[in-house]
PDB file of C-alpha atoms and ligand atoms in Angstrom:
ATOM      1  CA  MET A   1    -169.015 -31.406  61.887  1.00 94.00           C
ATOM      2  CA  LYS A   2    -171.858 -32.585  59.973  1.00 95.00           C
ATOM      3  CA  HIS A   3    -171.214 -32.743  56.297  1.00 98.00           C
ATOM      4  CA  LEU A   4    -171.497 -34.367  52.995  1.00 98.00           C
ATOM      5  CA  PHE A   5    -168.854 -35.381  50.556  1.00 98.00           C
ATOM      6  CA  ILE A   6    -169.422 -35.944  46.887  1.00 98.00           C
ATOM      7  CA  GLU A   7    -166.665 -37.461  45.027  1.00 98.00           C
ATOM      8  CA  LYS A   8    -166.350 -36.622  41.310  1.00 97.00           C
ATOM      9  CA  ASP A   9    -163.254 -36.100  38.992  1.00 97.00           C
ATOM     10  CA  LYS A  10    -160.209 -36.355  40.986  1.00 95.00           C
ATOM     11  CA  GLN A  11    -158.215 -33.987  38.944  1.00 94.00           C
ATOM     12  CA  LYS A  12    -160.593 -31.295  39.465  1.00 96.00           C
ATOM     13  CA  PRO A  13    -160.794 -28.830  42.554  1.00 97.00           C
ATOM     14  CA  VAL A  14    -162.883 -29.482  45.447  1.00 98.00           C
ATOM     15  CA  PHE A  15    -165.833 -27.189  46.258  1.00 98.00           C
ATOM     16  CA  LEU A  16    -166.134 -26.159  49.998  1.00 98.00           C
ATOM     17  CA  LEU A  17    -169.893 -25.100  50.556  1.00 98.00           C
ATOM     18  CA  LEU A  18    -170.750 -22.971  53.368  1.00 98.00           C
ATOM     19  CA  HIS A  19    -174.534 -22.169  53.475  1.00 98.00           C
ATOM     20  CA  GLY A  20    -176.082 -18.944  54.795  1.00 98.00           C
ATOM     21  CA  THR A  21    -177.792 -18.698  58.154  1.00 97.00           C
ATOM     22  CA  GLY A  22    -180.725 -21.144  58.580  1.00 97.00           C
ATOM     23  CA  GLY A  23    -179.497 -23.197  55.631  1.00 97.00           C
ATOM     24  CA  THR A  24    -178.213 -26.735  55.263  1.00 97.00           C
ATOM     25  CA  GLU A  25    -175.273 -28.429  53.476  1.00 97.00           C
ATOM     26  CA  ARG A  26    -177.416 -28.979  50.492  1.00 97.00           C
ATOM     27  CA  ASP A  27    -178.304 -25.456  49.774  1.00 97.00           C
ATOM     28  CA  LEU A  28    -175.405 -24.707  47.529  1.00 98.00           C
ATOM     29  CA  ILE A  29    -174.943 -27.766  45.722  1.00 98.00           C
ATOM     30  CA  PRO A  30    -177.212 -26.616  42.520  1.00 98.00           C
ATOM     31  CA  VAL A  31    -174.872 -23.577  42.475  1.00 98.00           C
ATOM     32  CA  ALA A  32    -171.509 -25.767  42.795  1.00 98.00           C
ATOM     33  CA  GLU A  33    -172.931 -28.123  39.883  1.00 98.00           C
ATOM     34  CA  HIS A  34    -173.894 -25.381  37.651  1.00 98.00           C
ATOM     35  CA  ILE A  35    -170.284 -23.608  38.214  1.00 98.00           C
ATOM     36  CA  ASP A  36    -168.445 -26.959  37.663  1.00 98.00           C
ATOM     37  CA  PRO A  37    -170.455 -30.141  37.290  1.00 98.00           C
ATOM     38  CA  ASP A  38    -167.353 -32.312  37.610  1.00 97.00           C
ATOM     39  CA  ALA A  39    -165.646 -30.826  40.680  1.00 98.00           C
ATOM     40  CA  SER A  40    -166.041 -32.784  44.037  1.00 98.00           C
ATOM     41  CA  ILE A  41    -168.061 -31.161  46.838  1.00 98.00           C
ATOM     42  CA  LEU A  42    -167.418 -30.988  50.575  1.00 98.00           C
ATOM     43  CA  SER A  43    -170.136 -29.397  52.110  1.00 98.00           C
ATOM     44  CA  VAL A  44    -170.423 -28.515  55.940  1.00 98.00           C
ATOM     45  CA  ARG A  45    -173.202 -27.645  58.157  1.00 98.00           C
ATOM     46  CA  GLY A  46    -172.759 -24.778  60.481  1.00 97.00           C
ATOM     47  CA  ASN A  47    -171.998 -26.182  64.104  1.00 95.00           C
ATOM     48  CA  VAL A  48    -174.023 -23.320  65.780  1.00 97.00           C
ATOM     49  CA  ASN A  49    -177.923 -23.460  66.369  1.00 96.00           C
ATOM     50  CA  GLU A  50    -179.629 -20.182  66.697  1.00 95.00           C
ATOM     51  CA  ASN A  51    -183.274 -20.759  67.457  1.00 95.00           C
ATOM     52  CA  GLY A  52    -183.204 -23.738  65.145  1.00 96.00           C
ATOM     53  CA  MET A  53    -181.250 -22.108  62.338  1.00 97.00           C
ATOM     54  CA  ALA A  54    -177.760 -23.152  61.542  1.00 98.00           C
ATOM     55  CA  ARG A  55    -174.956 -20.915  61.456  1.00 98.00           C
ATOM     56  CA  TYR A  56    -170.932 -21.351  61.642  1.00 98.00           C
ATOM     57  CA  PHE A  57    -170.762 -18.936  64.461  1.00 98.00           C
ATOM     58  CA  LYS A  58    -172.731 -16.983  67.081  1.00 97.00           C
ATOM     59  CA  ARG A  59    -173.910 -13.427  66.792  1.00 96.00           C
ATOM     60  CA  LEU A  60    -175.026 -10.947  69.370  1.00 95.00           C
ATOM     61  CA  ARG A  61    -177.384  -9.456  66.703  1.00 92.00           C
ATOM     62  CA  GLU A  62    -177.539  -9.134  63.052  1.00 88.00           C
ATOM     63  CA  GLY A  63    -174.349  -8.031  61.764  1.00 87.00           C
ATOM     64  CA  VAL A  64    -172.598  -7.955  65.200  1.00 93.00           C
ATOM     65  CA  PHE A  65    -170.647 -11.192  65.794  1.00 96.00           C
ATOM     66  CA  ASP A  66    -169.591 -12.954  68.982  1.00 97.00           C
ATOM     67  CA  GLU A  67    -165.802 -12.837  68.550  1.00 97.00           C
ATOM     68  CA  GLU A  68    -164.963 -15.609  70.912  1.00 97.00           C
ATOM     69  CA  SER A  69    -167.297 -17.965  68.966  1.00 98.00           C
ATOM     70  CA  LEU A  70    -166.110 -16.589  65.689  1.00 98.00           C
ATOM     71  CA  VAL A  71    -162.459 -17.425  66.502  1.00 98.00           C
ATOM     72  CA  SER A  72    -163.350 -20.957  68.065  1.00 98.00           C
ATOM     73  CA  GLU A  73    -165.481 -22.086  65.382  1.00 98.00           C
ATOM     74  CA  THR A  74    -163.028 -20.781  62.512  1.00 98.00           C
ATOM     75  CA  GLU A  75    -160.336 -22.717  64.154  1.00 98.00           C
ATOM     76  CA  THR A  76    -162.729 -25.925  64.338  1.00 98.00           C
ATOM     77  CA  LEU A  77    -163.614 -25.787  60.486  1.00 98.00           C
ATOM     78  CA  HIS A  78    -159.832 -25.062  59.919  1.00 98.00           C
ATOM     79  CA  GLN A  79    -158.947 -28.561  61.385  1.00 98.00           C
ATOM     80  CA  PHE A  80    -161.929 -30.175  60.189  1.00 98.00           C
ATOM     81  CA  LEU A  81    -160.618 -29.299  56.531  1.00 98.00           C
ATOM     82  CA  ASN A  82    -157.295 -30.689  57.369  1.00 98.00           C
ATOM     83  CA  GLN A  83    -159.167 -33.971  58.535  1.00 98.00           C
ATOM     84  CA  ALA A  84    -161.573 -34.148  55.655  1.00 98.00           C
ATOM     85  CA  ALA A  85    -158.605 -33.727  53.159  1.00 98.00           C
ATOM     86  CA  LYS A  86    -157.011 -37.003  54.673  1.00 98.00           C
ATOM     87  CA  GLU A  87    -159.980 -38.858  55.090  1.00 98.00           C
ATOM     88  CA  TYR A  88    -161.501 -38.305  51.622  1.00 98.00           C
ATOM     89  CA  ASP A  89    -157.892 -38.155  50.166  1.00 97.00           C
ATOM     90  CA  PHE A  90    -157.594 -34.819  48.388  1.00 97.00           C
ATOM     91  CA  ASP A  91    -155.086 -31.907  48.571  1.00 96.00           C
ATOM     92  CA  ARG A  92    -156.451 -29.283  50.718  1.00 96.00           C
ATOM     93  CA  GLN A  93    -154.963 -26.591  48.476  1.00 95.00           C
ATOM     94  CA  LYS A  94    -157.419 -27.816  45.779  1.00 96.00           C
ATOM     95  CA  LEU A  95    -160.356 -26.454  47.919  1.00 98.00           C
ATOM     96  CA  VAL A  96    -162.313 -23.721  46.370  1.00 98.00           C
ATOM     97  CA  ALA A  97    -164.763 -22.217  48.951  1.00 98.00           C
ATOM     98  CA  LEU A  98    -168.043 -21.154  47.945  1.00 98.00           C
ATOM     99  CA  GLY A  99    -169.992 -19.316  50.617  1.00 98.00           C
ATOM    100  CA  TYR A 100    -173.107 -17.518  51.180  1.00 98.00           C
ATOM    101  CA  SER A 101    -173.675 -14.880  53.730  1.00 98.00           C
ATOM    102  CA  ASN A 102    -172.907 -16.359  56.985  1.00 98.00           C
ATOM    103  CA  GLY A 103    -171.035 -19.097  55.062  1.00 98.00           C
ATOM    104  CA  ALA A 104    -168.925 -16.287  53.313  1.00 98.00           C
ATOM    105  CA  ASN A 105    -168.229 -14.729  56.785  1.00 98.00           C
ATOM    106  CA  ILE A 106    -166.730 -17.998  58.000  1.00 98.00           C
ATOM    107  CA  ALA A 107    -164.607 -18.268  54.634  1.00 98.00           C
ATOM    108  CA  GLY A 108    -163.548 -14.642  55.237  1.00 98.00           C
ATOM    109  CA  SER A 109    -162.402 -15.459  58.674  1.00 98.00           C
ATOM    110  CA  LEU A 110    -160.386 -18.571  57.721  1.00 98.00           C
ATOM    111  CA  LEU A 111    -158.638 -16.121  55.420  1.00 98.00           C
ATOM    112  CA  MET A 112    -157.992 -13.751  58.068  1.00 98.00           C
ATOM    113  CA  HIS A 113    -156.714 -16.277  60.652  1.00 98.00           C
ATOM    114  CA  TYR A 114    -154.929 -19.047  58.976  1.00 98.00           C
ATOM    115  CA  GLU A 115    -152.237 -18.569  56.163  1.00 96.00           C
ATOM    116  CA  HIS A 116    -153.231 -20.650  53.099  1.00 92.00           C
ATOM    117  CA  SER A 117    -156.092 -22.090  54.752  1.00 97.00           C
ATOM    118  CA  LEU A 118    -157.969 -21.602  51.300  1.00 98.00           C
ATOM    119  CA  ARG A 119    -156.261 -20.615  47.825  1.00 96.00           C
ATOM    120  CA  LYS A 120    -159.535 -19.752  46.213  1.00 98.00           C
ATOM    121  CA  ALA A 121    -162.797 -18.625  47.525  1.00 98.00           C
ATOM    122  CA  MET A 122    -165.990 -17.284  45.982  1.00 98.00           C
ATOM    123  CA  LEU A 123    -167.686 -15.110  48.935  1.00 98.00           C
ATOM    124  CA  LEU A 124    -171.440 -14.080  48.004  1.00 98.00           C
ATOM    125  CA  HIS A 125    -172.402 -11.104  50.077  1.00 98.00           C
ATOM    126  CA  PRO A 126    -169.792 -11.333  52.791  1.00 98.00           C
ATOM    127  CA  MET A 127    -169.129  -9.042  55.722  1.00 98.00           C
ATOM    128  CA  VAL A 128    -165.843  -7.993  57.476  1.00 98.00           C
ATOM    129  CA  PRO A 129    -165.510 -10.897  59.882  1.00 97.00           C
ATOM    130  CA  ARG A 130    -162.840  -9.636  62.088  1.00 96.00           C
ATOM    131  CA  ARG A 131    -161.257  -6.199  62.466  1.00 96.00           C
ATOM    132  CA  GLY A 132    -158.311  -4.942  64.564  1.00 93.00           C
ATOM    133  CA  ILE A 133    -155.720  -8.127  64.439  1.00 96.00           C
ATOM    134  CA  ALA A 134    -152.668  -8.818  62.522  1.00 96.00           C
ATOM    135  CA  TYR A 135    -153.966 -10.704  59.449  1.00 98.00           C
ATOM    136  CA  PRO A 136    -151.634 -13.200  57.988  1.00 98.00           C
ATOM    137  CA  THR A 137    -150.176 -12.853  54.347  1.00 98.00           C
ATOM    138  CA  GLN A 138    -151.990 -14.815  51.695  1.00 97.00           C
ATOM    139  CA  ASP A 139    -149.554 -14.967  48.713  1.00 93.00           C
ATOM    140  CA  LYS A 140    -151.098 -16.548  45.652  1.00 94.00           C
ATOM    141  CA  VAL A 141    -154.727 -16.375  46.914  1.00 97.00           C
ATOM    142  CA  LYS A 142    -157.456 -15.323  44.920  1.00 98.00           C
ATOM    143  CA  VAL A 143    -161.064 -14.367  45.952  1.00 98.00           C
ATOM    144  CA  PHE A 144    -164.195 -13.398  44.215  1.00 98.00           C
ATOM    145  CA  ILE A 145    -166.668 -11.336  46.003  1.00 98.00           C
ATOM    146  CA  GLY A 146    -170.316 -10.872  45.037  1.00 98.00           C
ATOM    147  CA  ALA A 147    -171.846  -7.901  46.611  1.00 98.00           C
ATOM    148  CA  GLY A 148    -175.183  -6.172  46.147  1.00 95.00           C
ATOM    149  CA  HIS A 149    -175.445  -2.479  45.365  1.00 94.00           C
ATOM    150  CA  ASN A 150    -178.493  -2.350  47.523  1.00 94.00           C
ATOM    151  CA  ASP A 151    -177.582  -4.952  49.978  1.00 96.00           C
ATOM    152  CA  PRO A 152    -179.533  -4.068  53.140  1.00 96.00           C
ATOM    153  CA  LEU A 153    -177.192  -6.182  55.466  1.00 96.00           C
ATOM    154  CA  VAL A 154    -173.867  -5.138  53.933  1.00 97.00           C
ATOM    155  CA  ASP A 155    -173.299  -1.656  52.894  1.00 96.00           C
ATOM    156  CA  LYS A 156    -170.944  -0.804  49.959  1.00 97.00           C
ATOM    157  CA  SER A 157    -168.487   0.689  52.367  1.00 97.00           C
ATOM    158  CA  GLU A 158    -168.129  -2.707  54.323  1.00 98.00           C
ATOM    159  CA  THR A 159    -167.532  -4.357  50.763  1.00 98.00           C
ATOM    160  CA  GLU A 160    -164.740  -1.910  49.994  1.00 98.00           C
ATOM    161  CA  GLU A 161    -163.276  -2.188  53.506  1.00 98.00           C
ATOM    162  CA  LEU A 162    -163.204  -6.196  53.044  1.00 98.00           C
ATOM    163  CA  VAL A 163    -161.474  -5.605  49.815  1.00 98.00           C
ATOM    164  CA  GLY A 164    -159.039  -3.271  51.167  1.00 98.00           C
ATOM    165  CA  LEU A 165    -158.048  -5.809  54.045  1.00 98.00           C
ATOM    166  CA  PHE A 166    -157.769  -8.681  51.678  1.00 98.00           C
ATOM    167  CA  GLU A 167    -155.664  -6.729  49.419  1.00 98.00           C
ATOM    168  CA  GLY A 168    -153.588  -5.677  52.275  1.00 97.00           C
ATOM    169  CA  GLN A 169    -152.831  -9.526  52.829  1.00 98.00           C
ATOM    170  CA  GLY A 170    -151.787  -9.880  49.247  1.00 98.00           C
ATOM    171  CA  ILE A 171    -154.959 -11.426  48.025  1.00 98.00           C
ATOM    172  CA  ASP A 172    -156.063 -10.795  44.363  1.00 98.00           C
ATOM    173  CA  VAL A 173    -159.788  -9.831  44.733  1.00 98.00           C
ATOM    174  CA  SER A 174    -162.493  -9.585  42.055  1.00 98.00           C
ATOM    175  CA  VAL A 175    -165.604  -7.946  42.971  1.00 98.00           C
ATOM    176  CA  THR A 176    -169.083  -8.026  41.143  1.00 97.00           C
ATOM    177  CA  TYR A 177    -171.879  -5.866  42.198  1.00 97.00           C
ATOM    178  CA  THR A 178    -175.396  -6.825  41.196  1.00 96.00           C
ATOM    179  CA  ASN A 179    -178.848  -5.286  42.102  1.00 96.00           C
ATOM    180  CA  HIS A 180    -180.642  -7.947  43.977  1.00 96.00           C
ATOM    181  CA  GLY A 181    -180.077  -7.062  47.491  1.00 95.00           C
ATOM    182  CA  HIS A 182    -178.683  -9.845  49.940  1.00 96.00           C
ATOM    183  CA  ALA A 183    -180.210 -12.478  47.714  1.00 96.00           C
ATOM    184  CA  LEU A 184    -178.284 -14.640  45.349  1.00 95.00           C
ATOM    185  CA  SER A 185    -179.021 -13.948  41.531  1.00 95.00           C
ATOM    186  CA  ASN A 186    -178.466 -15.903  38.348  1.00 96.00           C
ATOM    187  CA  GLU A 187    -176.302 -12.773  37.166  1.00 96.00           C
ATOM    188  CA  GLU A 188    -174.139 -13.175  40.277  1.00 97.00           C
ATOM    189  CA  ILE A 189    -173.801 -16.942  39.823  1.00 98.00           C
ATOM    190  CA  ALA A 190    -172.814 -16.261  36.060  1.00 98.00           C
ATOM    191  CA  SER A 191    -169.904 -13.843  37.329  1.00 98.00           C
ATOM    192  CA  ALA A 192    -168.752 -16.329  39.729  1.00 98.00           C
ATOM    193  CA  LYS A 193    -168.749 -19.032  37.046  1.00 98.00           C
ATOM    194  CA  ALA A 194    -166.716 -16.812  34.657  1.00 98.00           C
ATOM    195  CA  TRP A 195    -164.252 -15.977  37.514  1.00 98.00           C
ATOM    196  CA  TYR A 196    -163.736 -19.656  38.283  1.00 98.00           C
ATOM    197  CA  GLU A 197    -163.122 -20.577  34.650  1.00 97.00           C
ATOM    198  CA  GLN A 198    -160.675 -17.898  34.336  1.00 96.00           C
ATOM    199  CA  ASN A 199    -158.927 -18.021  37.951  1.00 96.00           C
ATOM    200  CA  VAL A 200    -159.261 -21.757  38.934  1.00 95.00           C
ATOM    201  CA  VAL A 201    -159.668 -23.779  35.758  1.00 91.00           C
ATOM    202  CA  HIS A 202    -157.124 -21.855  33.621  1.00 84.00           C
ATOM    203  CA  GLU A 203    -154.968 -20.267  36.351  1.00 77.00           C
TER     204      GLU A 203
HETATM  205  C1  LIG O 301    -174.032 -13.313  59.520  1.00 80.34           C
HETATM  206  O1  LIG O 301    -174.463 -13.268  60.804  1.00 80.34           O
HETATM  207  O2  LIG O 301    -172.890 -13.831  59.215  1.00 80.34           O
HETATM  208  C2  LIG O 301    -174.519 -12.163  58.694  1.00 80.34           C
HETATM  209  O3  LIG O 301    -175.351 -11.328  59.325  1.00 80.34           O
HETATM  210  C3  LIG O 301    -175.236 -12.916  57.608  1.00 80.34           C
HETATM  211  C4  LIG O 301    -176.246 -13.551  57.944  1.00 80.34           C
HETATM  212  O4  LIG O 301    -177.269 -13.388  58.455  1.00 80.34           O
HETATM  213  O5  LIG O 301    -176.221 -14.939  57.659  1.00 80.34           O
END
């Protein structure tokens, strides 16, 4: 997959950055560097092209996903992460996903399809990526969810459904709601940073 890797302190976690629809692998770098300037960065560009916009999987329309594409692209990303960990010599369990919107959805899909695919994840404005399958147990996995009270793409009931599904997998979930629709805000990023310091740095 098209990606970039920025090596920093080898003792620190490695951020896995996953952009929103139409984004690139550079979008979330300032957010990651604000949360932890010393953590290495693996940032992956979505493989799917929707009218010139990069995404991680196809969709039929806004909020309705192409399940076949979701499943196969989730597997591709999962395998890519194993290869990247070998190539760049880091422990895959040190990955901390930071995904926004479509990027948060593929990170959620990794957690719903593969046991211990991620141990820590910060999901900003995620949806429920997959329903109606047997989800794997995810012991000792922690997830931060940033949601919007007034997010036009993700209703509060969907955020609550996602929290319930993750908790059913044994995931420790923290949710913060802000008032900026589907957009990222400084307030949400400050909450993510506080969660990171408490749950990743001082776990
Ligand atoms: C998705 O397709 O993953 C969601 O609708 C969010 C987005 O548009 O990126």
